[in-house]
Coordinates of C-alpha atoms in Angstrom, one line a residue:
Chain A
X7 CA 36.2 17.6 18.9
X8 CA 38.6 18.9 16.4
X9 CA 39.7 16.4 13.6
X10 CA 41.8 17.0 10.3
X11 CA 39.8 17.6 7.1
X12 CA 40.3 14.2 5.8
X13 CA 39.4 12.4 8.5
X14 CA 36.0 14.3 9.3
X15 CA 35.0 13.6 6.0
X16 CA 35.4 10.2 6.2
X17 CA 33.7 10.2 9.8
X18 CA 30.5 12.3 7.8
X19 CA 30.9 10.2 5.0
X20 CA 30.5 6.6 6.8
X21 CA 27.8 8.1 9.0
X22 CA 25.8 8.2 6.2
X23 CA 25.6 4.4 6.7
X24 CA 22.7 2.4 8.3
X25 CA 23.5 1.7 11.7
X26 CA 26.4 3.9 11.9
X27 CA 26.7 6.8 14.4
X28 CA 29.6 9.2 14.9
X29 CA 31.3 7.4 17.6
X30 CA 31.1 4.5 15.3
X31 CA 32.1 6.1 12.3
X32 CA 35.0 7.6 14.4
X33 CA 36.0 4.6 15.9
X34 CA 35.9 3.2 11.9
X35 CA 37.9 6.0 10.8
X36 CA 40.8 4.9 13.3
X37 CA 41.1 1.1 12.4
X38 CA 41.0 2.1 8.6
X39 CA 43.7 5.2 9.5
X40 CA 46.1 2.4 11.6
X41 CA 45.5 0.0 8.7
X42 CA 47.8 -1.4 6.2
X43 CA 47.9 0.0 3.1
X44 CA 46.7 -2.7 1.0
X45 CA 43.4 -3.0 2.8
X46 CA 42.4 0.3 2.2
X47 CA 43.1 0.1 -1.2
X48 CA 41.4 -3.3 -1.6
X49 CA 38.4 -1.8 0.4
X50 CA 38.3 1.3 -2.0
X51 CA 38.3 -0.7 -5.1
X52 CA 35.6 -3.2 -4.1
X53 CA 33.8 -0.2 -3.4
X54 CA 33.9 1.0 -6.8
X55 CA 33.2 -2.6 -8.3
X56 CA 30.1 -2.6 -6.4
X57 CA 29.0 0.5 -7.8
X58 CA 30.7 -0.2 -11.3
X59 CA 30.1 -3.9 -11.9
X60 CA 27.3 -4.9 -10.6
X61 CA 23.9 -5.2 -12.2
X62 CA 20.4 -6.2 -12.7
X63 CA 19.9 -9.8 -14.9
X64 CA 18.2 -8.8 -17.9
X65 CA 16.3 -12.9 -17.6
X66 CA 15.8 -12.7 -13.4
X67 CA 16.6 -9.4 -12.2
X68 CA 18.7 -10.4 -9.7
X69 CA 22.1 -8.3 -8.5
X70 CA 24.8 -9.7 -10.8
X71 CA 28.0 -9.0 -12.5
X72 CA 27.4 -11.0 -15.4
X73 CA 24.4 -11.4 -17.7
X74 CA 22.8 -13.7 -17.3
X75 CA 23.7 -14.6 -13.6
X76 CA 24.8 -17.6 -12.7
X77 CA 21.7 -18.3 -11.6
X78 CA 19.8 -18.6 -14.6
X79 CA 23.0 -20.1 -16.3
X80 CA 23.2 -22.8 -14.2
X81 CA 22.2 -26.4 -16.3
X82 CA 21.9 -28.2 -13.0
X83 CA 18.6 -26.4 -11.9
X84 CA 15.3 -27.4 -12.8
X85 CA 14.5 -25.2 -15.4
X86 CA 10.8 -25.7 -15.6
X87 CA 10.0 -24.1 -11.8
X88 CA 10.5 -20.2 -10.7
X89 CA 10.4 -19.0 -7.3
X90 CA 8.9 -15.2 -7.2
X91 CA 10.5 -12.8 -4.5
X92 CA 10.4 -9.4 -3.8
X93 CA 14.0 -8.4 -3.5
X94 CA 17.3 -9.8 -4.4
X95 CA 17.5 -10.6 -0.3
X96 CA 14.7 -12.6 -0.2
X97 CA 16.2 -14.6 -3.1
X98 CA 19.1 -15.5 -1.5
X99 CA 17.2 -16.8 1.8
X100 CA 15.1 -19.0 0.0
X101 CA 18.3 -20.4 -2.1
X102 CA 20.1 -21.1 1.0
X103 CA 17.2 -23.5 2.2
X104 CA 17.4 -24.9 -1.2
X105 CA 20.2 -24.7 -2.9
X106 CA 20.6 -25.3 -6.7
X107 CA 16.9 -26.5 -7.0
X108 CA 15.1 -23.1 -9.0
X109 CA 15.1 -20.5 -10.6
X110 CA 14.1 -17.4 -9.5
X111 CA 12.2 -13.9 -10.4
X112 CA 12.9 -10.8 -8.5
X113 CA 10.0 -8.5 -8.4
X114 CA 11.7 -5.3 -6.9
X115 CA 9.3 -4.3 -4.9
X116 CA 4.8 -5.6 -4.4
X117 CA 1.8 -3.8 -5.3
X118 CA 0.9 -1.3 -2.9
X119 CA -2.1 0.8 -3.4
X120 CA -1.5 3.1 -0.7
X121 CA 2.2 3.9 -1.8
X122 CA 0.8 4.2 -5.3
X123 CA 3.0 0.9 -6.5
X124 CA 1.3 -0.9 -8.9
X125 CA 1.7 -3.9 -10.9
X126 CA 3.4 -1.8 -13.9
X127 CA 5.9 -0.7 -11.0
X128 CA 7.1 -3.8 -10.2
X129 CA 8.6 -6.8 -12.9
X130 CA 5.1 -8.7 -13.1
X131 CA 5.2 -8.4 -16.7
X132 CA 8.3 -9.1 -17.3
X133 CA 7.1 -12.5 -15.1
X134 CA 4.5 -13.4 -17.7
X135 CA 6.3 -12.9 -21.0
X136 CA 9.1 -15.2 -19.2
X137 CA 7.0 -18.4 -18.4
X138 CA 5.9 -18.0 -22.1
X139 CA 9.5 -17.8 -23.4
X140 CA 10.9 -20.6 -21.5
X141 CA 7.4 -23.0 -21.3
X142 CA 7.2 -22.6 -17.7
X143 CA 5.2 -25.8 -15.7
X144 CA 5.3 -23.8 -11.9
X145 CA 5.6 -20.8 -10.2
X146 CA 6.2 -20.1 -6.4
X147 CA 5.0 -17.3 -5.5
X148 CA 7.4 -16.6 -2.1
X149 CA 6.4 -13.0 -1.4
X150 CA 6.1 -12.0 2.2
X151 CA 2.9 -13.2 3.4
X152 CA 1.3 -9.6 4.5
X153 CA -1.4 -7.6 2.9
X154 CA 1.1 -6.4 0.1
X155 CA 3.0 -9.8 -0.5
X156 CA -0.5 -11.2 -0.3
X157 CA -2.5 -8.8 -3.1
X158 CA 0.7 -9.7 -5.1
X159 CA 0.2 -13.0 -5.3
X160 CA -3.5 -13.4 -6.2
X161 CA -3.0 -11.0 -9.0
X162 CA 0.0 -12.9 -10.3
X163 CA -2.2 -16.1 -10.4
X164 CA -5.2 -14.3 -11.8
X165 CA -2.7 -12.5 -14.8
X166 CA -1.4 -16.4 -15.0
X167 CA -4.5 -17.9 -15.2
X168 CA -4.8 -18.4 -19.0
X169 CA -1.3 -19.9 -18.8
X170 CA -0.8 -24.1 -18.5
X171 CA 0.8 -22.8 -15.6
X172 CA 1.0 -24.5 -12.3
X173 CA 0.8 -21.7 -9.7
X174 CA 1.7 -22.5 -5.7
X175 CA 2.1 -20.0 -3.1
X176 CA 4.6 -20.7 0.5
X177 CA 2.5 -21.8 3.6
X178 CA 2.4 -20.1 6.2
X179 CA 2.3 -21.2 9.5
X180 CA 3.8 -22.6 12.7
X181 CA 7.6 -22.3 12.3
X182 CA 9.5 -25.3 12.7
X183 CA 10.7 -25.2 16.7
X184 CA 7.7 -23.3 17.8
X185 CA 5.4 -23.5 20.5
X186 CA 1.6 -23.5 19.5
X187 CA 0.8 -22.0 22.9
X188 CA 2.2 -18.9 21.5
X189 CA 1.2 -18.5 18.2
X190 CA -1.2 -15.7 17.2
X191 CA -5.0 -16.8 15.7
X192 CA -4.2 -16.0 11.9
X193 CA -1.1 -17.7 12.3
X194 CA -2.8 -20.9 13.4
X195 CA -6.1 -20.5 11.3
X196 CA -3.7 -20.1 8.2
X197 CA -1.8 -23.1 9.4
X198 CA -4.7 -25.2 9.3
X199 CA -6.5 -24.1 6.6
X200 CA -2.8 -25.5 4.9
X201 CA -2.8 -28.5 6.4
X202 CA -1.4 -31.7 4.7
X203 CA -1.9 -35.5 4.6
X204 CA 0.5 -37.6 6.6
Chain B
X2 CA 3.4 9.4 30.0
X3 CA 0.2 8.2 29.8
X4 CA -0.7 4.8 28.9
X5 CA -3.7 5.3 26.4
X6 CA -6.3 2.0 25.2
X7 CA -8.0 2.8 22.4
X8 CA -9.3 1.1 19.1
X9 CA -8.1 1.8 16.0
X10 CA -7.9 1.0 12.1
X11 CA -4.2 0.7 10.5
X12 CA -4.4 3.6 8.1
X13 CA -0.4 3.3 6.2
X14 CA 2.8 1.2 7.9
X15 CA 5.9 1.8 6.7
X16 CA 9.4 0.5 7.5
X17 CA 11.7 2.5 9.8
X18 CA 15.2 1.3 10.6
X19 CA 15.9 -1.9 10.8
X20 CA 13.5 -3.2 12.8
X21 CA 10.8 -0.1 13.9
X22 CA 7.6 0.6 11.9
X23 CA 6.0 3.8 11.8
X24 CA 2.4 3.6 11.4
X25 CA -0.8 5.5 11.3
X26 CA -3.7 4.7 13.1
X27 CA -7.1 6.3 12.9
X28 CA -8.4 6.1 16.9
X29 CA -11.8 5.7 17.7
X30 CA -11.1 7.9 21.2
X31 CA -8.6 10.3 19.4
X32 CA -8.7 10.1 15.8
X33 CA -5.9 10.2 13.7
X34 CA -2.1 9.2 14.9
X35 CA 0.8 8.5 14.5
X36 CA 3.1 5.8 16.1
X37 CA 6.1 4.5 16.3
X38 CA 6.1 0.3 17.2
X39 CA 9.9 -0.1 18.1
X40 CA 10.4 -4.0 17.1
X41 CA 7.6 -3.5 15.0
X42 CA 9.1 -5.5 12.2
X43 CA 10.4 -8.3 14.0
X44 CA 9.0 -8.7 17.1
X45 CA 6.7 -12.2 17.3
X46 CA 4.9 -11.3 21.0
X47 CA 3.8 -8.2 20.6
X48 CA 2.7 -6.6 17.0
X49 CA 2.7 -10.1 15.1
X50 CA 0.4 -9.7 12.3
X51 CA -1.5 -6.8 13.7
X52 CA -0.3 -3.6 12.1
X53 CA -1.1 -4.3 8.1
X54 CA -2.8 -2.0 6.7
X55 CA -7.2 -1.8 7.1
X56 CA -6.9 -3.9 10.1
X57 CA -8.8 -3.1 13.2
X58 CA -7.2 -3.3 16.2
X59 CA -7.2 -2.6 20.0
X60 CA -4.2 -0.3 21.2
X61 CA -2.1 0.5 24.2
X62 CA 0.0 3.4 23.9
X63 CA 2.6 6.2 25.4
X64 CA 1.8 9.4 24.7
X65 CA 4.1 12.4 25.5
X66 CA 2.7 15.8 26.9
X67 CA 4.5 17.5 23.9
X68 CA 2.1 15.2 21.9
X69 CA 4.1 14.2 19.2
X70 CA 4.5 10.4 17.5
X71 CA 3.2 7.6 20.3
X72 CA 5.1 5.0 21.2
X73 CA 2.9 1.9 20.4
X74 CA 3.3 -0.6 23.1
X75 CA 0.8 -3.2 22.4
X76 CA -1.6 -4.9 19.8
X77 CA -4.2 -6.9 19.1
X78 CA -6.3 -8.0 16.3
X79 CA -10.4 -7.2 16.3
X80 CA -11.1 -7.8 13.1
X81 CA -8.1 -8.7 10.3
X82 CA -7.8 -7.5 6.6
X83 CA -8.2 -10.8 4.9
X84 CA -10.2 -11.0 2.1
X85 CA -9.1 -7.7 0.5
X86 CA -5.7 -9.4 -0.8
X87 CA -7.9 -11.6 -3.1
X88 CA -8.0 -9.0 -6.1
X89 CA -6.3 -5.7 -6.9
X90 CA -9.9 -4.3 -6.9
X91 CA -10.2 -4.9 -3.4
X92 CA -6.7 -3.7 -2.4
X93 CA -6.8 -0.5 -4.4
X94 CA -10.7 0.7 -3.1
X95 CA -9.6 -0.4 0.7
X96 CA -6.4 1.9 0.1
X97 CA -8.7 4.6 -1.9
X98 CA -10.7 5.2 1.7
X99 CA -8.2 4.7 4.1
X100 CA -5.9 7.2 2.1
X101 CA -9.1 9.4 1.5
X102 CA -9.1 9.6 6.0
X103 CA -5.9 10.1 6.1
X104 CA -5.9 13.0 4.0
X105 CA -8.9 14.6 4.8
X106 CA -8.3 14.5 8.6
X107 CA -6.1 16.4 11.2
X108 CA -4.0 14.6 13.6
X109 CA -6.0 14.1 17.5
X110 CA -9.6 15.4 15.7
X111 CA -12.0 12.6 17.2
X112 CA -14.3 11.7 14.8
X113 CA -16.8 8.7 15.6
X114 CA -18.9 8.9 12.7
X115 CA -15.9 8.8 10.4
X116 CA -14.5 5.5 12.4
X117 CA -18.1 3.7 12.0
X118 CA -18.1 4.6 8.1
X119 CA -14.3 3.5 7.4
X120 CA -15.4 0.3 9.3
X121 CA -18.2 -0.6 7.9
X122 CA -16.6 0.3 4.3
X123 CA -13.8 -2.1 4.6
X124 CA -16.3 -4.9 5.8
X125 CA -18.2 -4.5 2.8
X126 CA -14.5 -4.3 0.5
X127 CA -13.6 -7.7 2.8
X128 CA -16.7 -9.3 1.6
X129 CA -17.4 -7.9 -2.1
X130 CA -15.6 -6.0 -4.9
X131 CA -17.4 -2.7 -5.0
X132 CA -18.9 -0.9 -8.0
X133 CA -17.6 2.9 -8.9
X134 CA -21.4 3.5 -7.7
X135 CA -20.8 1.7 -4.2
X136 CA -17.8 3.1 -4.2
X137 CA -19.0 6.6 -4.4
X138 CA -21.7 5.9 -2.0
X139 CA -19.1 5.9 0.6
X140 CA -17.0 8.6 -0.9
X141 CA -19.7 10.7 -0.9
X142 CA -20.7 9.8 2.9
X143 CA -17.3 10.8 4.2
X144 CA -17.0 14.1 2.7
X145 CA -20.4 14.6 4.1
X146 CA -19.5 13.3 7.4
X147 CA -16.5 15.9 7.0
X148 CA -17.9 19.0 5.6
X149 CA -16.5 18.7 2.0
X150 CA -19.4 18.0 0.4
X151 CA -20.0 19.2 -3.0
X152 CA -23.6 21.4 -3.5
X153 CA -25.5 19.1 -5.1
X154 CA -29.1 21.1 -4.6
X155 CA -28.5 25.2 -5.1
X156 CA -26.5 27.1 -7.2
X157 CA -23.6 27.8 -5.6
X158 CA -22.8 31.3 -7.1
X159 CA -26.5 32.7 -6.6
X160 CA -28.2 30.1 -4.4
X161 CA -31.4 30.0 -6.6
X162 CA -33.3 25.9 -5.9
X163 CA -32.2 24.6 -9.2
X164 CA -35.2 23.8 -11.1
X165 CA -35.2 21.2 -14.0
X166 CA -32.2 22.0 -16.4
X167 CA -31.4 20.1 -19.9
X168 CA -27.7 20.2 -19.0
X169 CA -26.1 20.3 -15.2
X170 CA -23.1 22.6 -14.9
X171 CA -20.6 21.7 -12.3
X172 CA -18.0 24.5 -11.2
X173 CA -14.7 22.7 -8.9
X174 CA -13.5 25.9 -8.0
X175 CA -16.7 27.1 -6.6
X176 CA -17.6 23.5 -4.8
X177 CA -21.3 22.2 -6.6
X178 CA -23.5 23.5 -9.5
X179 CA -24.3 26.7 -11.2
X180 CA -27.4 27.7 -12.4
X181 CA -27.6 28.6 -16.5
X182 CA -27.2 32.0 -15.9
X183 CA -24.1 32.0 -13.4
X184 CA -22.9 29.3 -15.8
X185 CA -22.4 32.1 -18.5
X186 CA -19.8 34.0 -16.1
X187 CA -18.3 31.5 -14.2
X188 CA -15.6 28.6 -15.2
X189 CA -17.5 25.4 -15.1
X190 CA -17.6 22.0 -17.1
X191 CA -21.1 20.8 -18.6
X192 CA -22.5 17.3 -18.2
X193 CA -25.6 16.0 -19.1
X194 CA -29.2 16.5 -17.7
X195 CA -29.9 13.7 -14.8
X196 CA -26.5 13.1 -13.4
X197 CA -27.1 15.3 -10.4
X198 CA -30.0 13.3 -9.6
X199 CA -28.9 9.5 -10.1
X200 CA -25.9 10.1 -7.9
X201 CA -28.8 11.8 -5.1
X202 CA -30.9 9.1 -5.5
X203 CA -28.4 6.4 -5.3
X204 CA -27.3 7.8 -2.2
X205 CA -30.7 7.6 -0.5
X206 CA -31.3 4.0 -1.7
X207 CA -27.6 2.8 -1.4
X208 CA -27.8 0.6 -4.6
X209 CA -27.1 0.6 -8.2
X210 CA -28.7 1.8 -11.4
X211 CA -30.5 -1.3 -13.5
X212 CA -29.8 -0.8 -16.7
X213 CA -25.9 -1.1 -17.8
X214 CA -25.5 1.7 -20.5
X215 CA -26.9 4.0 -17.9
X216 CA -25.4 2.8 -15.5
X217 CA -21.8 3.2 -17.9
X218 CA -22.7 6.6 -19.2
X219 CA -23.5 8.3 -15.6
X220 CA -20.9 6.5 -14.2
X221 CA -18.4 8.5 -16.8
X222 CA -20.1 11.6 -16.0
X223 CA -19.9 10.9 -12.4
X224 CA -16.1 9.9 -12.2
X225 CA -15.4 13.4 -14.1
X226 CA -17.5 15.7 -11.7
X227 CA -15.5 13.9 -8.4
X228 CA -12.0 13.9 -10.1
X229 CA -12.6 17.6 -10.7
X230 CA -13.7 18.5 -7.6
X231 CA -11.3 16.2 -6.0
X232 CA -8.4 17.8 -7.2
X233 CA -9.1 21.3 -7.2
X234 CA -9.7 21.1 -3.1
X235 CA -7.5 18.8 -1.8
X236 CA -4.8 19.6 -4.4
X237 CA -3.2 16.4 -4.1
X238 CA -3.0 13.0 -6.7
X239 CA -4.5 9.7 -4.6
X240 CA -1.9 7.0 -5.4
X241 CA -4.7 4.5 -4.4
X242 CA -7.1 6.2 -6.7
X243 CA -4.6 6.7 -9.7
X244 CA -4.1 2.6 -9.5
X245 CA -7.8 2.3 -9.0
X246 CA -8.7 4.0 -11.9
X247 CA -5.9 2.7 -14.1
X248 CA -6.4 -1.0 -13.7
X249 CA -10.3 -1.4 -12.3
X250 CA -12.7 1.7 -13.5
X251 CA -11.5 1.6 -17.2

C-alpha cells in the first residue's frame, strides 16, 4: 500500500520497536497523525530527554538524570545494606516490594563463560571498592537464580570474603500463592534446603 | 511433523523476544540442535528450570521436513547443573567443553561417544574443580573422539617414529611434531624434551604429575602447544577459554 514519504518513515521507523509490526506501527502512525499538536511535540522531546538526559550513577549505576540518583541520595535508607542486581529492571522490582529500605548495585549484566562475559565485564569491582568506601555491614546478592545469576553470586562472596562483610543471597523457592503439587524438584529441594525456624 | 524424544545436554540458551529462548542441545539420538522453546522464559509447566546451560535433559520435540530450528515442546530434568555455579573455575571449564562440542560439531551428526565424554566431563566439573592436566585429559579425548587429534607419535612432514629428541618441535599448521630435520624447513615452535610424553602418559593413566614444578613447567609448555594448535585449526577465540585462562590457569 502506497503512503506519503513521511509517514512510511515513521511506520519503518517505529517498527523498529519490540513488539511492533507494521500494522501496528501503521495503526501508530494514524493516532499520532490525528493527534494534537502538543502531544507530538511533548512525545518528541521526551524522546530526546531520554536519549539526552539520562545516565548511568557514577555510585550505583543505575539509569538516572542526576548524579548521584536519588537513590543513593536518599538519607532515609539504610545506608549500611546493598541489594546486587543485574539490570536497572531488576532494581526497580525489588524496590517496589521494599520501598525506601536499600541501596542498590547494578551489575549490567552476570558472568557468563559461554558468552565470554566475565567478571571484569560486569561492575563487580566497582562492587568491592564501594563496600570499602562506604563501610558496608551486608550485601544481597538478588541476581536471577540460574546458572549465570548463580556463578555470580558465589564469586562475589568469594571476592568479599576478606571483607567484615555480611553476605546473603534471595531464597528461592515456593512462591507465595503456589501449589506444592506443581512445583518442579530443584524448586522444592532448594526450598528446603532454605528452610527457616517458626 | 514429527514428534522426536530424545536426550540431550543444554549446550548455550539465549533470550529471544520477549518471552522465547533459543537453545542448543547436543542429542544423544541426533547430535547437535537447535531449538526454539516458545514461552521458554516464562513458562512455569513446561521448561521450568530445565534449559540452563550443562544440564541433561530428556526432550520432546517438532521437527519440520525442511529440518531447520525444532520447536521444543517439552522438558525434563535428568541430571541438573548444580554444583558448577560454586566457583568461576567450574563455570568457565563446564563452558570451555560444552563450547569446545559446539564448535567442533555439525548440526544432526550423531555422535554417542562424544555425548558419554561431555557427560561424564561435567559430572566430574559438578563434583571437583579440575586441573589444566584433567582438563586436558578430556580436551584431548574429544578431539580424538572427533578426528582432530594432534600427531603426537610421527613426524608429520616425513612420518619417520620419532626417536628420543633433546627438544620436541611442534608445527600448528601442519597438526603434531616434526622431526629435527623437517624442523629446519618448516615453521614450527620449540619446547622442551619430555613434553610430548608427560601429556601421552597422562592420558593413559588419567592423573596428574607428582611433583609441582614439573607439573608447572609442562603445564606452561603444554597450554602453549594446545593454544597454537587450537587456533590455527579452528580459527576461532573460545570465550570460555579466554576467561578460563585469564582468571584460573594464571
Amino acid at each position: 500500500m502506497y503512503y506519503p514519504g513521511p509517514i512510511e518513515r515513521l511506520i519503518e521507523n517505529l517498527t523498529k520497536l519490540p513488539g511492533i509490526g507494521r500494522k501496528t506501527a501503521t495503526r501508530l502512525t494514524f493516532f499520532l497523525l490525528n493527534s494534537k499538536g502538543f502531544y507530538i511535540s511533548e512525545l518528541s522531546e521526551s524522546l530526546l530527554d531520554v536519549k539526552e538526559k539520562i545516565k548511568l550513577c557514577s555510585v550505583c549505576f543505575n539509569i538516572t538524570d542526576v548524579d548521584p540518583c536519588v537513590i543513593c541520595t536518599d538519607p532515609r535508607r539504610d545506608r549500611s545494606i546493598i541489594c546486587v542486581v543485574e539490570e536497572s529492571s531488576h532494581m526497580m522490582v525489588v524496590e517496589s516490594a521494599n520501598p525506601g529500605h536499600y541501596k542498590y548495585h547494578i551489575l549490567h549484566g552476570v558472568i557468563n563463560p559461554i558468552e565470554g562475559i566475565g567478571p571484569d565485564d560486569v561492575r563487580i569491582k566497582e562492587l568491592h571498592e564501594r563496600i570499602i568506601r562506604e563501610e558496608i555491614k551486608e550485601v544481597i546478592i538478588a541476581t536471577n537464580p540460574n546458572i549465570e545469576g548463580n556463578t555470580t553470586a558465589h564469586y562475589i562472596s568469594e571476592i568479599l570474603k576478606s571483607l567484615d562483610v555480611r553476605i546473603t543471597r534471595i531464597a528461592s523457592g515456593i512462591p507465595v500463592g503456589g501449589d506444592i503439587v506443581y512445583i518442579d524438584p530443584l524448586t522444592i529441594k532448594s526450598s528446603i534446603d532454605n528452610r527457616k525456624n517458626l | 511433523m514429527a514428534l522426536h524424544k530424545d536426550e540431550a545436554i543444554v549446550l548455550f540458551k539465549r533470550a529471544y523476544g520477549e518471552s522465547d529462548k533459543i537453545i542448543r542441545l547436543f542429542t544423544l539420538k541426533s547430535g547437535k540442535i537447535a531449538a526454539i522453546a516458545k514461552g521458554g522464559s516464562k513458562s512455569q509447566k513446561r521448561f521450568m528450570n530445565t534449559l540452563e546451560p550443562f544440564n541433561h535433559i530428556n526432550v520432546e520435540y517438532f521437527e519440520k521436513q525442511e529440518k531447520g530450528m525444532v520447536r521444543l515442546e517439552n522438558a525434563d530434568i535428568v541430571e541438573t547443573n548444580c554444583g558448577i555455579e560454586t566457583s568461576l573455575k567450574k563455570a568457565c571449564t563446564a563452558g570451555f567443553f560444552t563450547e569446545l562440542v559446539d564448535r567442533l560439531t555439525k548440526e544432526r551428526e550423531r555422535h554417542d561417544e562424544l555425548f558419554q565424554i561431555l557427560k561424564e566431563v561435567l559430572q566430574q566439573v559438578k563434583r571437583t574443580e579440575l586441573t589444566y592436566m584433567e582438563i586436558l585429559y578430556y580436551h584431548l579425548k574429544i578431539l580424538e573422539t572427533l578426528g582432530f587429534m594432534p600427531n603426537f607419535t610421527d613426524c608429520v612432514y616425513c612420518g619417520n617414529k620419532m626417536d628420543e629428541e633433546d627438544k620436541v618441535y611442534f608445527s600448528s599448521q601442519r597438526g603434531g611434531i616434526l622431526c629435527a630435520s623437517c624442523s629446519s624447513s618448516l615453521p614450527h615452535k620449540t619446547y622442551q624434551a619430555g613434553v610430548i610424553e608427560k601429556v601421552l602418559s597422562f592420558r593413559k593413566q588419567g592423573r596428574e604429575i607428582e611433583d609441582p614444578k614439573t607439573y608447572r613447567f609442562f603445564e606452561r609448555e603444554v597450554q602453549d602447544i594446545m593454544e597454537g594448535f587450537m587456533s590455527y585449526h579452528l580459527d576461532v577465540e573460545f570465550k570460555s577459554y579466554r576467561l578460563l585462562k585469564n582468571f584460573v590457569l594464571k
